[in-house]
Tab-separated table of C-alpha atoms in Angstrom:
chain	number	residue	atom	x	y	z
A	266	MET	CA	26.585	15.345	-28.506
A	267	SER	CA	27.618	18.287	-26.288
A	268	HIS	CA	26.229	18.598	-22.846
A	269	ASP	CA	24.297	21.694	-24.126
A	270	GLU	CA	22.696	19.850	-27.013
A	271	CYS	CA	21.837	17.090	-24.707
A	272	ARG	CA	20.178	19.316	-22.275
A	273	LYS	CA	18.209	21.403	-25.093
A	274	THR	CA	17.019	17.924	-26.665
A	275	LEU	CA	15.630	16.651	-23.325
A	276	GLU	CA	14.389	20.157	-22.449
A	277	MET	CA	12.199	20.207	-25.844
A	278	GLN	CA	10.914	16.360	-25.112
A	279	HIS	CA	9.758	17.617	-21.721
A	280	ARG	CA	7.755	20.511	-23.337
A	281	GLN	CA	6.246	18.154	-25.829
A	282	LEU	CA	5.430	15.679	-22.894
A	283	ARG	CA	3.985	18.516	-21.024
A	284	ALA	CA	1.698	19.345	-23.930
A	285	LEU	CA	0.666	15.463	-24.151
A	286	ILE	CA	0.131	15.234	-20.410
A	287	ALA	CA	-2.228	18.407	-20.618
A	288	ARG	CA	-4.323	16.749	-23.485
A	289	VAL	CA	-4.568	13.330	-21.481
A	290	ARG	CA	-5.368	15.388	-18.056
A	291	GLU	CA	-8.419	17.282	-19.941
A	292	VAL	CA	-9.850	13.721	-21.327
A	293	ALA	CA	-9.392	12.190	-17.959
A	294	GLN	CA	-11.233	15.033	-16.314
A	295	ARG	CA	-13.863	14.722	-18.788
A	296	ALA	CA	-14.032	10.950	-18.198
A	297	LEU	CA	-14.775	11.742	-14.529
A	298	ARG	CA	-18.024	13.579	-15.622
A	299	ASP	CA	-18.861	11.234	-18.919
A	300	GLU	CA	-18.244	7.514	-18.855
A	301	ARG	CA	-17.906	7.492	-22.657
A	302	GLU	CA	-14.632	9.257	-22.489
A	303	GLY	CA	-12.957	6.140	-20.862
A	304	SER	CA	-12.172	4.414	-24.094
A	305	THR	CA	-10.488	7.628	-25.387
A	306	LEU	CA	-8.733	8.009	-22.021
A	307	HIS	CA	-7.324	4.422	-22.585
A	308	ALA	CA	-6.164	5.195	-26.234
A	309	LEU	CA	-4.413	8.443	-24.927
A	310	VAL	CA	-2.721	6.549	-22.238
A	311	GLY	CA	-1.176	4.165	-24.845
A	312	ALA	CA	-0.078	7.403	-26.762
A	313	LEU	CA	1.423	8.763	-23.522
A	314	ARG	CA	3.163	5.212	-22.923
A	315	THR	CA	4.681	5.369	-26.334
A	316	GLU	CA	6.119	9.104	-25.964
A	317	ILE	CA	7.247	8.446	-22.451
A	318	GLU	CA	9.065	5.122	-23.197
A	319	ARG	CA	10.861	7.089	-26.041
A	320	HIS	CA	11.838	10.031	-23.692
A	321	LEU	CA	13.089	7.689	-20.828
A	322	GLN	CA	15.191	5.827	-23.209
A	323	ALA	CA	16.664	8.986	-24.364
A	324	GLU	CA	17.259	10.131	-21.001
A	325	GLU	CA	18.817	7.156	-19.992
A	326	SER	CA	21.365	7.150	-23.094
A	327	LEU	CA	22.103	10.635	-23.014
A	328	LEU	CA	22.270	11.410	-19.402
A	329	GLY	CA	23.475	7.840	-18.149
A	330	PRO	CA	27.157	8.392	-19.003
A	331	VAL	CA	27.344	11.944	-17.764
A	332	LEU	CA	25.786	11.824	-14.576
A	333	GLU	CA	27.407	8.828	-13.191
A	334	ARG	CA	30.850	10.986	-13.123
A	335	ILE	CA	29.673	14.427	-13.265
A	336	ASP	CA	30.159	14.977	-9.597
A	337	ALA	CA	29.852	13.167	-6.220
A	338	TRP	CA	26.165	13.471	-6.566
A	339	GLY	CA	25.921	12.263	-9.851
A	340	PRO	CA	25.589	8.304	-8.856
A	341	VAL	CA	22.673	9.218	-6.707
A	342	ARG	CA	21.045	11.248	-9.266
A	343	MET	CA	21.407	8.519	-11.719
A	344	ASP	CA	19.875	5.850	-9.371
A	345	LEU	CA	16.715	8.187	-8.311
A	346	MET	CA	16.325	8.817	-12.332
A	347	ARG	CA	16.296	4.965	-12.948
A	348	ALA	CA	13.730	4.241	-10.127
A	349	GLU	CA	11.328	6.925	-11.287
A	350	HIS	CA	11.589	5.688	-14.739
A	351	ALA	CA	11.081	1.924	-13.552
A	352	HIS	CA	8.218	3.390	-11.740
A	353	GLN	CA	6.750	5.224	-14.616
A	354	ARG	CA	6.986	2.229	-17.002
A	355	ALA	CA	5.228	-0.148	-14.540
A	356	VAL	CA	2.293	2.023	-13.858
A	357	LEU	CA	2.004	2.728	-17.731
A	358	ALA	CA	2.114	-0.982	-18.455
A	359	VAL	CA	-0.703	-1.744	-15.867
A	360	LEU	CA	-3.029	1.461	-17.012
A	361	ARG	CA	-2.566	0.520	-20.614
A	362	SER	CA	-3.424	-3.188	-20.100
A	363	ASP	CA	-6.741	-4.723	-21.296
A	364	ARG	CA	-7.900	-5.265	-17.942
A	365	ALA	CA	-7.518	-1.585	-17.039
A	366	GLY	CA	-9.178	-0.442	-20.333
A	367	MET	CA	-12.229	-2.390	-18.847
A	368	LEU	CA	-12.533	-0.556	-15.686
A	369	PRO	CA	-15.207	2.236	-15.351
A	370	ALA	CA	-13.822	5.688	-16.118
A	371	ALA	CA	-14.820	6.856	-12.482
A	372	LEU	CA	-11.953	4.292	-11.449
A	373	PHE	CA	-9.533	4.467	-14.151
A	374	ALA	CA	-9.275	8.301	-14.612
A	375	PRO	CA	-8.203	9.099	-11.120
A	376	ARG	CA	-5.317	6.710	-11.268
A	377	VAL	CA	-4.373	8.479	-14.676
A	378	LEU	CA	-4.610	11.868	-13.063
A	379	GLY	CA	-2.231	10.617	-10.229
A	380	LEU	CA	0.323	9.231	-13.033
A	381	LEU	CA	0.250	12.587	-14.792
A	382	ASP	CA	1.180	14.383	-11.467
A	383	ASP	CA	3.654	11.963	-10.847
A	384	ILE	CA	5.388	12.274	-14.247
A	385	SER	CA	5.045	16.140	-14.090
A	386	THR	CA	6.564	16.263	-10.927
A	387	ASP	CA	9.397	14.009	-11.880
A	388	MET	CA	10.017	16.317	-14.941
A	389	ASP	CA	10.253	19.426	-12.866
A	390	ALA	CA	12.726	17.544	-10.828
A	391	GLU	CA	14.840	16.504	-13.813
A	392	ASP	CA	14.908	20.284	-15.060
A	393	ARG	CA	15.907	21.368	-11.772
A	394	ASP	CA	18.537	18.790	-10.629
A	395	LEU	CA	19.556	17.414	-13.983
A	396	LEU	CA	19.203	19.621	-16.914
A	397	ASP	CA	20.306	22.800	-15.152
A	398	PRO	CA	23.046	24.236	-16.892
A	399	ARG	CA	25.207	24.534	-13.527
A	400	VAL	CA	24.988	20.685	-13.516
A	401	LEU	CA	25.067	19.608	-17.140
A	402	ARG	CA	27.548	21.771	-19.001
A	403	ASP	CA	30.243	21.579	-21.359
A	404	ASP	CA	33.145	23.262	-19.378
A	405	LEU	CA	34.657	21.232	-16.953
A	406	ILE	CA	36.078	23.947	-14.766
A	407	GLN	CA	33.889	27.068	-13.720
A	408	LEU	CA	36.318	30.127	-13.397
A	409	ASP	CA	35.634	32.600	-11.135
A	410	ALA	CA	35.490	35.840	-13.186
A	411	SER	CA	34.146	38.259	-10.506
A	412	ASP	CA	37.498	40.259	-10.028
A	413	ALA	CA	38.381	40.331	-13.609
């Protein structure tokens, strides 16, 4: 897969995740007002966990081999990505647990909203720092054509 195809695949996944995040956010905000939304929110966190895990695996397999050697900053980018992914996996596992599912929505929903903010911030950073065409591109040498 070319770098351009990789970038487009991951950008498409980000768009899909943002739509799911918007849905989860909507239900979490309703759960703050209506305790009965808590079980719906817990189920949606399960759907989010499944989609996030699929996306994280794609990022790691598609970006891992490229980032570690793309430039001097690449290994640090990869380390940061892995750390963010580990954090997201851990928090999603806890939020999806049976124990968390028994929490009142007034306690559960704010933590879900915090995680949604973390994931959104992380995707924004990935779009800017990893998926930018100036970073992830197929040409190895950028020619200066300003005087051509």
